[in-house]
Amino acid sequence: MASKSSTTTDHDEIRQWVEKHDGKPASVRGTEGSGDAGVLRIDFPGGAGEDQLEHISWDDWFAKFDEEKLAFLYQEQKADGSDSTFFKLVSR
């Protein structure tokens, strides 16, 4: 069985997938600009955590996402059929 992935720019679809996996919008600590979110990430339980990531609002996350013209590539399931939290931010 092959892994299944999708790419989207739809804010609701992204937010639903992230929250389904208990993730939170975040940016890499120390990369933010003046009033601007830094390098975007999603903080999942067991991931890099709060020492490297700073939680930000969905509004701030999506403002930066749109400004940078990004798309959200995510894996719906692994090749073995189990759930996945793999994602990647790619250029549109």
PDB file of C-alpha atoms in Angstrom:
ATOM      1  CA  MET A   1       0.000   0.000   0.000  1.00  0.00           C
ATOM      2  CA  ALA A   2       1.311   3.460  -0.911  1.00  0.00           C
ATOM      3  CA  SER A   3       1.257   6.413   1.428  1.00  0.00           C
ATOM      4  CA  LYS A   4      -1.411   9.007   0.666  1.00  0.00           C
ATOM      5  CA  SER A   5      -0.648  12.727   0.655  1.00  0.00           C
ATOM      6  CA  SER A   6      -2.386  15.940  -0.366  1.00  0.00           C
ATOM      7  CA  THR A   7      -1.415  19.554  -0.981  1.00  0.00           C
ATOM      8  CA  THR A   8      -3.695  22.464  -0.103  1.00  0.00           C
ATOM      9  CA  THR A   9      -3.837  26.183   0.557  1.00  0.00           C
ATOM     10  CA  ASP A  10      -7.280  25.961   2.205  1.00  0.00           C
ATOM     11  CA  HIS A  11      -7.036  27.384   5.733  1.00  0.00           C
ATOM     12  CA  ASP A  12      -9.917  25.291   7.098  1.00  0.00           C
ATOM     13  CA  GLU A  13      -8.506  22.055   5.688  1.00  0.00           C
ATOM     14  CA  ILE A  14      -5.055  22.785   7.161  1.00  0.00           C
ATOM     15  CA  ARG A  15      -6.432  23.750  10.563  1.00  0.00           C
ATOM     16  CA  GLN A  16      -8.678  20.669  10.739  1.00  0.00           C
ATOM     17  CA  TRP A  17      -5.804  18.315   9.852  1.00  0.00           C
ATOM     18  CA  VAL A  18      -3.441  19.943  12.371  1.00  0.00           C
ATOM     19  CA  GLU A  19      -5.993  19.973  15.199  1.00  0.00           C
ATOM     20  CA  LYS A  20      -7.025  16.367  14.451  1.00  0.00           C
ATOM     21  CA  HIS A  21      -3.400  15.472  15.265  1.00  0.00           C
ATOM     22  CA  ASP A  22      -3.261  17.694  18.402  1.00  0.00           C
ATOM     23  CA  GLY A  23      -0.911  20.161  16.717  1.00  0.00           C
ATOM     24  CA  LYS A  24      -0.621  23.898  17.347  1.00  0.00           C
ATOM     25  CA  PRO A  25       0.510  26.701  15.010  1.00  0.00           C
ATOM     26  CA  ALA A  26       4.022  27.858  15.833  1.00  0.00           C
ATOM     27  CA  SER A  27       7.098  29.644  14.565  1.00  0.00           C
ATOM     28  CA  VAL A  28      10.770  28.963  15.207  1.00  0.00           C
ATOM     29  CA  ARG A  29      11.850  30.999  18.231  1.00  0.00           C
ATOM     30  CA  GLY A  30      14.200  33.859  17.311  1.00  0.00           C
ATOM     31  CA  THR A  31      13.230  34.042  13.613  1.00  0.00           C
ATOM     32  CA  GLU A  32      10.371  36.535  13.941  1.00  0.00           C
ATOM     33  CA  GLY A  33      10.592  40.053  12.544  1.00  0.00           C
ATOM     34  CA  SER A  34       8.972  43.262  13.739  1.00  0.00           C
ATOM     35  CA  GLY A  35       5.325  42.304  14.105  1.00  0.00           C
ATOM     36  CA  ASP A  36       5.876  39.360  11.776  1.00  0.00           C
ATOM     37  CA  ALA A  37       5.738  35.631  12.513  1.00  0.00           C
ATOM     38  CA  GLY A  38       9.012  33.796  12.015  1.00  0.00           C
ATOM     39  CA  VAL A  39       9.689  30.529  10.209  1.00  0.00           C
ATOM     40  CA  LEU A  40       6.412  28.607  10.326  1.00  0.00           C
ATOM     41  CA  ARG A  41       6.068  25.212  11.946  1.00  0.00           C
ATOM     42  CA  ILE A  42       3.404  23.030  13.531  1.00  0.00           C
ATOM     43  CA  ASP A  43       4.084  21.867  17.079  1.00  0.00           C
ATOM     44  CA  PHE A  44       2.916  18.286  17.576  1.00  0.00           C
ATOM     45  CA  PRO A  45       3.090  16.458  20.922  1.00  0.00           C
ATOM     46  CA  GLY A  46       6.543  14.879  21.198  1.00  0.00           C
ATOM     47  CA  GLY A  47       8.019  17.254  18.604  1.00  0.00           C
ATOM     48  CA  ALA A  48      10.649  20.005  18.976  1.00  0.00           C
ATOM     49  CA  GLY A  49       8.590  21.652  21.688  1.00  0.00           C
ATOM     50  CA  GLU A  50       8.430  25.030  23.303  1.00  0.00           C
ATOM     51  CA  ASP A  51      12.195  25.490  23.815  1.00  0.00           C
ATOM     52  CA  GLN A  52      12.566  25.821  20.009  1.00  0.00           C
ATOM     53  CA  LEU A  53       9.047  26.804  18.961  1.00  0.00           C
ATOM     54  CA  GLU A  54       6.775  29.632  19.978  1.00  0.00           C
ATOM     55  CA  HIS A  55       3.026  29.103  19.696  1.00  0.00           C
ATOM     56  CA  ILE A  56       1.284  31.768  17.621  1.00  0.00           C
ATOM     57  CA  SER A  57      -2.337  32.402  16.673  1.00  0.00           C
ATOM     58  CA  TRP A  58      -3.873  30.807  13.609  1.00  0.00           C
ATOM     59  CA  ASP A  59      -4.466  34.340  12.259  1.00  0.00           C
ATOM     60  CA  ASP A  60      -0.739  35.151  12.483  1.00  0.00           C
ATOM     61  CA  TRP A  61       0.234  31.737  11.093  1.00  0.00           C
ATOM     62  CA  PHE A  62      -2.069  32.048   8.074  1.00  0.00           C
ATOM     63  CA  ALA A  63      -1.057  35.701   7.445  1.00  0.00           C
ATOM     64  CA  LYS A  64       2.575  34.590   7.089  1.00  0.00           C
ATOM     65  CA  PHE A  65       1.517  31.457   5.123  1.00  0.00           C
ATOM     66  CA  ASP A  66      -0.322  33.616   2.557  1.00  0.00           C
ATOM     67  CA  GLU A  67       2.327  36.357   2.497  1.00  0.00           C
ATOM     68  CA  GLU A  68       5.029  33.784   1.708  1.00  0.00           C
ATOM     69  CA  LYS A  69       2.759  32.127  -0.928  1.00  0.00           C
ATOM     70  CA  LEU A  70       3.072  28.717   0.694  1.00  0.00           C
ATOM     71  CA  ALA A  71       1.099  25.507   0.256  1.00  0.00           C
ATOM     72  CA  PHE A  72       0.658  22.768   2.861  1.00  0.00           C
ATOM     73  CA  LEU A  73       1.699  19.274   1.752  1.00  0.00           C
ATOM     74  CA  TYR A  74       0.609  16.641   4.251  1.00  0.00           C
ATOM     75  CA  GLN A  75       0.576  12.891   4.498  1.00  0.00           C
ATOM     76  CA  GLU A  76      -2.844  11.483   5.323  1.00  0.00           C
ATOM     77  CA  GLN A  77      -1.519   8.024   6.078  1.00  0.00           C
ATOM     78  CA  LYS A  78       1.729   6.089   6.028  1.00  0.00           C
ATOM     79  CA  ALA A  79       2.365   3.245   3.585  1.00  0.00           C
ATOM     80  CA  ASP A  80       1.251   0.754   6.251  1.00  0.00           C
ATOM     81  CA  GLY A  81      -2.103   2.569   6.529  1.00  0.00           C
ATOM     82  CA  SER A  82      -1.432   4.133   9.935  1.00  0.00           C
ATOM     83  CA  ASP A  83      -2.070   7.817  10.683  1.00  0.00           C
ATOM     84  CA  SER A  84       0.712  10.318   9.896  1.00  0.00           C
ATOM     85  CA  THR A  85       1.729  13.777  11.099  1.00  0.00           C
ATOM     86  CA  PHE A  86       4.203  14.366   8.276  1.00  0.00           C
ATOM     87  CA  PHE A  87       3.812  17.745   6.578  1.00  0.00           C
ATOM     88  CA  LYS A  88       5.911  20.147   4.588  1.00  0.00           C
ATOM     89  CA  LEU A  89       5.433  23.798   3.639  1.00  0.00           C
ATOM     90  CA  VAL A  90       6.138  24.234  -0.084  1.00  0.00           C
ATOM     91  CA  SER A  91       5.993  27.096  -2.566  1.00  0.00           C
ATOM     92  CA  ARG A  92       2.749  27.480  -4.520  1.00  0.00           C
TER      93      ARG A  92
END
